[in-house]
Amino acid sequence: MRVLILNAGSSSLKFKLYNMNDRECLCTGLIEKIAKDESPVSVSIKEQTHKKALHIKDHTEALNVLFDLLFEWGLIVTIDELRAVGHRVVHGGELYSEATLIDEEVLENLRRLIPLAPLHNPANIAGIEAVRLRSKELIQVAVFDTAFHQSMPAAAYRYAVPNELYEHERVRRYGFHGTSHGYILKELAMLLNKTPEQSSAISLHLGNGASACAIKNGKSIDTSMGMTPLEGLVMGSRSGDLDPGIVFFLHRRKGYTIDQIDTLLNTRSGLLGLCGENDMRTLLKKAKEDENCRLALDVFVYRIKKYIGAYLAVLGKTDALVFTAGIGEHASAVREMVCSGLEGLGIVIDKGENLSKKDGAFSIHAKDSAIKIFVIPTDEELEIALQTKDVLLDL
Ligand code: ADP
């Protein structure tokens, strides 16, 4: 059973083709700079990467290029060989708490949700429409970044702002990275020898975007991103939590427009804003002699610790603390800094295990740690493929 996974951004199209009989990834690729002069196209099949540059005017053309490549390399002979296309869709609002078969009504709902994700949902819709133009019969499934967090209680998702903002505009916390946290939960349950419904955890997705999630008995009960992915942890270029009063201050004092503040907080803040560097590898190297890099690292780690403390309080007890995504999976120094000083809370890292580099998931807790600590590689595309397969089984 072949399933194509699409992650359509405003000017890019990422894809992966899976054989779901054995979960093998047959090819992975990326088309960038859609609608610019030249769009770099890169496709990796097994160990080999093929690159070319084409003129691609929109997502429909990008999808046609992708299908041509799949045919050219013999990955599919006819389009009928694809059982379904699974789309990453950023915002499902309050309408979707699980992956959903896409029909006209779902598409219309995604259009209605555009105000909540003005940068992302239009691109996701363009991807869905491009597939429809290519084949009306092909089954398409939407897998939402927000869906996993729809289990949050109102106390966690409501902001203390006038009620009508929630009732009329749906101003509330939604949370993102749900596909990743959901995947981590399933992998963790296997490591714990439990079912996901029996498992509780604090999941730390630390990549360029970063979020923490409190999972109780298999359900997200709180997460650090909010109405938008700007809230919460310090990220590569996003500020995370800050006093909303800063927005008024910047406008009144510096005359910044709302758009300028949006750009400032989303693209010029976070680690980048603090030290001019958002790649954790470089930052860790520079932190030895550069004071700003050291401070950026301290602010990054301090915020994570605060969320761990908060989530321990809301969970009451937890089986595990999990590190995932680029930084969580690879930056042992960050993991050690995060766990240091949390021994009194039952989180004790084994420094030797933490330094070991292993493929796949591994544990890094000391024998006397009440809470287990794991590094679990995330795989959002595989999770989208698995959820797409689940929807197919229900048809
Ligand atoms: P995203 O998918 O959100 O773009 P990733 O999950 O790929 O991000 O994570 C990117 C981050 O992970 C970058 O800050 C990068 O420097 C960091 N990273 C990747 N590999 C390593 C490593 N070996 N050591 C430290 N940090 C790493």
Coordinates of C-alpha atoms and ligand atoms in Angstrom, one line a residue:
M1 CA 0.0 0.0 0.0
R2 CA 1.6 3.3 -1.2
V3 CA 0.8 6.5 0.6
L4 CA 2.1 9.9 -0.4
I5 CA 2.6 12.5 2.3
L6 CA 2.5 16.2 1.4
N7 CA 3.6 19.1 3.5
A8 CA 2.8 22.2 1.5
G9 CA 4.3 25.5 2.7
S10 CA 3.6 28.9 1.2
S11 CA 6.5 28.5 -1.3
S12 CA 7.5 24.9 -0.8
L13 CA 6.3 21.4 -1.2
K14 CA 7.8 18.6 0.9
F15 CA 6.9 15.0 0.2
K16 CA 7.5 11.5 1.2
L17 CA 6.3 8.3 -0.4
Y18 CA 5.7 5.3 1.9
N19 CA 5.1 1.6 1.4
M20 CA 2.8 1.2 4.4
N21 CA 3.0 -2.6 4.3
D22 CA 6.4 -2.3 6.0
R23 CA 6.5 1.5 6.8
E24 CA 9.4 1.8 4.3
C25 CA 10.1 5.4 3.1
L26 CA 10.6 4.9 -0.7
C27 CA 11.5 8.5 -1.5
T28 CA 11.7 11.9 0.1
G29 CA 11.9 15.3 -1.6
L30 CA 11.5 19.0 -1.5
I31 CA 10.5 21.6 -4.0
E32 CA 11.4 25.1 -2.9
K33 CA 10.9 28.7 -4.0
I34 CA 7.7 27.9 -5.9
A35 CA 6.6 30.9 -8.0
K36 CA 10.2 32.4 -8.0
D37 CA 12.5 32.4 -11.0
E38 CA 14.0 29.0 -10.3
S39 CA 12.7 26.4 -8.0
P40 CA 15.3 23.9 -6.6
V41 CA 13.9 20.4 -6.7
S42 CA 15.6 17.7 -4.6
V43 CA 14.6 14.0 -4.4
S44 CA 16.3 11.3 -2.4
I45 CA 15.7 7.7 -3.2
K46 CA 17.5 5.2 -0.9
E47 CA 21.0 6.8 -0.4
Q48 CA 21.0 8.8 -3.7
T49 CA 19.9 12.4 -4.0
H50 CA 18.9 13.9 -7.3
K51 CA 18.8 17.7 -7.8
K52 CA 17.5 20.0 -10.5
A53 CA 16.2 23.5 -10.9
L54 CA 13.0 24.2 -12.7
H55 CA 10.6 27.1 -13.3
I56 CA 7.5 26.2 -11.2
K57 CA 4.7 28.8 -11.1
D58 CA 2.4 27.3 -8.4
H59 CA 1.6 24.3 -6.2
T60 CA -0.3 22.6 -9.1
E61 CA 2.8 22.7 -11.2
A62 CA 4.9 21.6 -8.3
L63 CA 2.6 18.6 -7.8
N64 CA 2.8 17.7 -11.5
V65 CA 6.6 17.8 -11.2
L66 CA 6.5 15.5 -8.2
F67 CA 4.2 13.0 -10.0
D68 CA 6.5 13.1 -13.1
L69 CA 9.5 12.3 -10.8
L70 CA 7.6 9.4 -9.2
F71 CA 6.9 8.0 -12.6
E72 CA 10.4 8.7 -14.0
W73 CA 12.0 6.8 -11.2
G74 CA 9.6 3.9 -11.3
L75 CA 8.3 4.6 -7.8
I76 CA 4.7 4.3 -9.2
V77 CA 3.7 3.2 -12.7
T78 CA 0.1 4.6 -12.6
I79 CA -1.5 7.0 -10.2
D80 CA -3.9 4.2 -9.1
E81 CA -1.0 2.7 -7.2
L82 CA -1.3 5.4 -4.6
R83 CA -3.9 4.4 -2.0
A84 CA -4.1 7.9 -0.6
V85 CA -2.4 11.3 -0.1
G86 CA -2.0 12.4 3.5
H87 CA -1.6 16.2 4.1
R88 CA -0.1 18.0 7.0
V89 CA -2.6 20.7 7.8
V90 CA -1.5 23.2 10.4
H91 CA -4.9 24.4 11.8
G92 CA -8.0 22.3 12.4
G93 CA -9.4 24.8 14.9
E94 CA -12.0 23.2 17.2
L95 CA -13.5 21.2 14.4
Y96 CA -11.0 18.4 14.1
S97 CA -9.6 16.2 16.9
E98 CA -8.4 13.5 14.6
A99 CA -7.3 12.9 11.0
T100 CA -10.1 13.3 8.6
L101 CA -11.1 12.2 5.1
I102 CA -11.1 15.3 2.9
D103 CA -14.3 16.1 1.0
E104 CA -15.9 19.3 -0.1
E105 CA -17.2 20.2 3.4
V106 CA -13.8 19.6 5.0
L107 CA -12.2 21.9 2.3
E108 CA -14.8 24.6 3.0
N109 CA -14.0 24.3 6.7
L110 CA -10.3 24.6 6.1
R111 CA -11.0 27.8 4.1
R112 CA -13.0 29.1 7.1
L113 CA -10.1 28.4 9.4
I114 CA -7.7 30.6 7.3
P115 CA -7.9 33.6 9.7
L116 CA -6.5 31.3 12.5
A117 CA -3.5 30.3 10.3
P118 CA -3.2 32.9 7.5
L119 CA 0.3 31.8 6.5
H120 CA -0.2 28.0 6.6
N121 CA -3.7 26.9 5.8
P122 CA -3.9 28.5 2.4
A123 CA -0.7 26.6 1.4
N124 CA -2.2 23.3 2.7
I125 CA -5.4 24.0 0.8
A126 CA -3.4 24.7 -2.4
G127 CA -1.7 21.3 -1.9
I128 CA -5.1 19.5 -1.6
E129 CA -6.5 21.4 -4.6
A130 CA -3.5 20.5 -6.7
V131 CA -4.0 16.8 -6.0
R132 CA -7.7 17.1 -6.9
L133 CA -6.9 18.7 -10.2
R134 CA -4.6 15.8 -11.0
S135 CA -7.0 13.1 -9.9
K136 CA -10.6 13.5 -8.5
E137 CA -10.6 9.8 -7.4
L138 CA -7.5 9.9 -5.2
I139 CA -8.4 9.7 -1.5
Q140 CA -7.0 12.6 0.5
V141 CA -6.7 12.8 4.3
A142 CA -6.0 15.9 6.4
V143 CA -3.7 15.3 9.5
F144 CA -3.8 18.4 11.8
D145 CA -1.0 19.8 13.9
T146 CA -3.7 21.0 16.4
A147 CA -5.8 17.8 16.6
F148 CA -3.8 16.0 19.4
H149 CA -4.3 19.0 21.7
Q150 CA -8.1 19.2 21.4
S151 CA -8.3 17.1 24.6
M152 CA -7.0 20.1 26.6
P153 CA -9.4 21.2 29.3
A154 CA -10.9 24.7 29.1
A155 CA -8.8 25.8 32.1
A156 CA -5.7 25.1 30.0
Y157 CA -6.9 26.4 26.6
R158 CA -8.9 29.6 27.6
Y159 CA -7.1 33.0 27.8
A160 CA -8.4 35.4 30.5
V161 CA -9.8 37.8 27.9
P162 CA -13.4 38.9 27.4
N163 CA -15.6 36.0 26.8
E164 CA -16.9 37.3 23.4
L165 CA -13.4 37.0 21.9
Y166 CA -13.7 33.3 22.4
E167 CA -17.3 33.0 21.5
H168 CA -17.1 35.1 18.3
E169 CA -13.5 34.8 17.2
R170 CA -12.4 31.5 18.8
V171 CA -9.5 33.2 20.6
R172 CA -8.1 30.4 22.6
R173 CA -5.0 28.2 22.9
Y174 CA -4.8 25.4 20.3
G175 CA -1.3 24.1 20.5
F176 CA 0.8 22.8 17.5
H177 CA 3.3 20.0 16.9
G178 CA 0.5 17.6 17.8
T179 CA 1.6 15.1 15.2
S180 CA 5.0 14.9 16.8
H181 CA 3.8 14.7 20.4
G182 CA 1.2 12.0 19.4
Y183 CA 3.9 10.0 17.7
I184 CA 6.2 10.4 20.7
L185 CA 3.4 9.1 23.0
K186 CA 3.0 5.9 20.9
E187 CA 6.8 5.3 20.8
L188 CA 7.1 6.0 24.6
A189 CA 4.2 3.6 25.4
M190 CA 6.2 0.8 23.6
L191 CA 9.3 1.6 25.6
L192 CA 7.3 1.6 28.9
N193 CA 5.5 -1.6 27.9
K194 CA 2.2 0.1 28.4
T195 CA -0.6 1.3 26.1
P196 CA -0.7 4.9 25.1
E197 CA -3.8 5.3 27.3
Q198 CA -1.8 4.2 30.3
S199 CA 1.1 6.5 29.6
S200 CA 1.8 10.0 31.0
A201 CA 4.7 12.2 30.0
I202 CA 6.2 15.6 29.5
S203 CA 7.2 15.7 25.8
L204 CA 9.7 18.3 24.7
H205 CA 9.8 18.9 21.0
L206 CA 12.9 21.1 20.6
G207 CA 13.6 22.0 17.0
N208 CA 13.6 25.4 15.3
G209 CA 10.1 25.6 16.5
A210 CA 9.8 24.2 20.1
S211 CA 7.0 23.1 22.3
A212 CA 6.3 21.2 25.5
C213 CA 3.3 19.0 26.0
A214 CA 1.8 17.5 29.2
I215 CA 0.3 14.1 28.4
K216 CA -1.9 12.4 30.9
N217 CA -3.1 8.9 30.3
G218 CA -2.6 9.3 26.5
K219 CA -4.2 12.7 26.2
S220 CA -2.7 16.2 25.8
I221 CA -3.8 18.2 28.8
D222 CA -1.6 21.2 28.2
T223 CA 0.9 22.4 25.7
S224 CA 3.1 25.5 25.4
M225 CA 2.1 26.9 22.0
G226 CA -1.1 28.8 22.1
M227 CA -3.5 30.4 19.6
T228 CA -0.4 30.7 17.3
P229 CA 3.0 28.9 17.4
L230 CA 4.5 32.0 18.9
E231 CA 3.7 31.3 22.6
G232 CA 5.7 29.2 25.0
L233 CA 9.3 28.0 24.8
V234 CA 12.1 30.2 23.3
M235 CA 12.6 29.1 19.7
G236 CA 15.1 29.6 16.9
S237 CA 13.7 32.9 15.9
R238 CA 10.5 33.2 17.9
S239 CA 10.3 34.8 21.3
G240 CA 7.9 32.4 23.0
D241 CA 6.2 33.8 26.1
L242 CA 6.5 37.5 26.7
D243 CA 4.5 40.3 28.3
P244 CA 1.9 41.4 25.8
G245 CA 2.5 44.9 27.1
I246 CA 5.8 44.9 25.1
V247 CA 3.6 45.0 21.9
F248 CA 2.0 48.3 23.0
F249 CA 5.3 49.6 24.1
L250 CA 7.0 48.9 20.8
H251 CA 4.1 50.6 19.0
R252 CA 3.9 53.7 21.2
R253 CA 7.6 54.2 21.8
K254 CA 9.1 53.1 18.5
G255 CA 6.1 53.5 16.1
Y256 CA 6.3 49.9 15.0
T257 CA 3.3 48.7 13.0
I258 CA 1.6 45.5 13.9
D259 CA 3.2 43.8 10.9
Q260 CA 6.7 44.9 12.0
I261 CA 6.1 43.6 15.5
D262 CA 4.8 40.3 14.0
T263 CA 8.0 40.0 12.0
L264 CA 10.2 41.0 14.9
L265 CA 8.7 38.4 17.3
N266 CA 8.4 35.6 14.8
T267 CA 11.6 35.9 12.8
R268 CA 14.1 38.1 14.6
S269 CA 13.6 37.0 18.2
G270 CA 14.3 33.8 20.2
L271 CA 17.9 32.5 20.1
L272 CA 18.6 34.6 17.0
G273 CA 17.4 37.8 18.7
L274 CA 19.5 37.1 21.8
C275 CA 22.8 36.2 20.2
G276 CA 22.5 36.5 16.4
E277 CA 22.6 32.7 16.0
N278 CA 19.7 30.3 15.7
D279 CA 21.5 27.0 14.8
M280 CA 22.0 25.2 18.1
R281 CA 25.2 23.5 16.8
T282 CA 26.9 26.8 16.2
L283 CA 25.5 28.3 19.3
L284 CA 26.9 25.6 21.5
K285 CA 30.3 26.0 20.0
K286 CA 30.3 29.7 20.3
A287 CA 28.9 29.7 23.9
K288 CA 32.4 28.8 25.2
E289 CA 33.7 32.3 24.5
D290 CA 30.6 34.4 23.5
E291 CA 28.7 35.9 26.4
N292 CA 25.5 36.5 24.3
C293 CA 25.4 32.9 23.1
R294 CA 25.8 31.7 26.7
L295 CA 22.9 33.9 27.8
A296 CA 20.7 32.7 24.9
L297 CA 21.4 29.1 25.9
D298 CA 20.6 30.0 29.6
V299 CA 17.3 31.7 28.6
F300 CA 16.4 28.8 26.3
V301 CA 17.1 26.2 29.1
Y302 CA 15.5 28.2 31.9
R303 CA 12.2 28.5 30.0
I304 CA 12.1 24.7 29.4
K305 CA 12.8 24.1 33.1
K306 CA 9.9 26.3 34.1
Y307 CA 7.5 24.4 31.8
I308 CA 8.7 21.1 33.2
G309 CA 7.9 22.3 36.7
A310 CA 4.5 23.6 35.6
Y311 CA 3.6 20.4 33.8
L312 CA 4.7 18.2 36.7
A313 CA 2.3 20.3 38.8
V314 CA -0.6 19.9 36.3
L315 CA 0.1 16.2 35.8
G316 CA 0.5 15.3 39.4
K317 CA 2.8 12.4 38.4
T318 CA 4.4 11.3 35.2
D319 CA 6.1 8.3 33.8
A320 CA 8.7 10.1 31.6
L321 CA 10.3 13.2 30.3
V322 CA 11.0 12.9 26.6
F323 CA 13.4 14.9 24.4
T324 CA 12.8 15.0 20.6
A325 CA 13.4 17.0 17.4
G326 CA 16.8 18.4 16.2
I327 CA 17.9 19.8 19.5
G328 CA 16.2 17.3 21.8
E329 CA 17.6 14.3 19.8
H330 CA 21.1 15.6 19.2
A331 CA 22.2 18.3 21.7
S332 CA 23.3 16.2 24.8
A333 CA 24.6 19.4 26.4
V334 CA 21.2 21.0 26.3
R335 CA 19.6 17.9 27.7
E336 CA 22.1 17.9 30.6
M337 CA 21.5 21.6 31.3
V338 CA 17.7 21.1 31.3
C339 CA 17.8 18.2 33.7
S340 CA 20.4 19.6 36.1
G341 CA 18.9 20.8 39.3
L342 CA 15.7 18.8 38.8
E343 CA 16.8 15.9 41.0
G344 CA 14.5 17.0 43.8
L345 CA 11.6 16.6 41.3
G346 CA 12.6 13.0 40.6
I347 CA 14.4 13.8 37.3
V348 CA 17.9 12.4 37.5
I349 CA 20.0 12.1 34.3
D350 CA 22.8 9.6 33.7
K351 CA 25.5 11.8 32.3
G352 CA 27.3 8.9 30.6
E353 CA 24.1 7.5 28.9
N354 CA 23.2 11.1 27.9
L355 CA 26.5 11.3 25.9
S356 CA 26.1 8.0 24.1
K357 CA 25.0 8.4 20.5
K358 CA 22.5 5.7 19.5
D359 CA 20.2 5.1 16.6
G360 CA 16.6 5.1 17.5
A361 CA 15.2 5.8 21.0
F362 CA 17.2 5.4 24.1
S363 CA 17.0 6.1 27.8
I364 CA 19.2 8.6 29.6
H365 CA 17.9 8.4 33.2
A366 CA 19.9 7.3 36.2
K367 CA 18.8 4.1 38.1
D368 CA 17.4 6.1 41.0
S369 CA 15.4 8.5 38.8
A370 CA 11.7 8.3 39.7
I371 CA 10.9 9.8 36.3
K372 CA 12.3 8.0 33.3
I373 CA 14.1 10.2 30.7
F374 CA 14.2 9.2 27.0
V375 CA 15.5 10.5 23.7
I376 CA 13.0 9.5 21.1
P377 CA 13.5 10.5 17.4
T378 CA 10.3 12.1 16.1
D379 CA 8.9 11.2 12.6
E380 CA 6.0 13.5 11.8
E381 CA 5.7 12.3 8.2
L382 CA 5.5 8.6 9.3
E383 CA 2.9 9.6 11.8
I384 CA 0.9 11.4 9.1
A385 CA 1.2 8.2 7.0
L386 CA 0.0 6.0 9.9
Q387 CA -2.9 8.3 10.6
T388 CA -3.8 8.3 6.9
K389 CA -3.8 4.5 6.9
D390 CA -6.0 4.5 10.0
V391 CA -8.6 6.7 8.2
L392 CA -8.4 4.3 5.2
L393 CA -9.2 1.4 7.5
D394 CA -12.3 3.1 8.7
L395 CA -13.7 3.6 5.1
Ligands
ADP1 P1 12.6 22.1 12.4 O1 12.1 20.8 11.9 O2 11.7 22.7 13.5 O3 13.1 23.1 11.4 P2 14.7 20.5 13.6 O4 13.9 19.5 14.4 O5 15.4 20.0 12.4 O6 13.9 21.8 13.3 O7 15.8 21.1 14.6 C1 16.7 22.1 14.2 C2 17.6 22.4 15.3 O8 18.3 21.3 15.8 C3 18.7 23.5 15.0 O9 18.8 24.4 16.0 C4 19.9 22.6 14.9 O10 21.1 23.3 15.2 C5 19.6 21.6 15.9 N1 20.5 20.4 15.8 C6 20.5 19.5 14.8 N2 21.5 18.6 14.9 C7 22.2 19.0 16.1 C8 23.3 18.5 16.8 N3 24.0 17.4 16.3 N4 23.7 19.1 17.9 C9 23.0 20.2 18.3 N5 22.0 20.7 17.7 C10 21.5 20.1 16.6

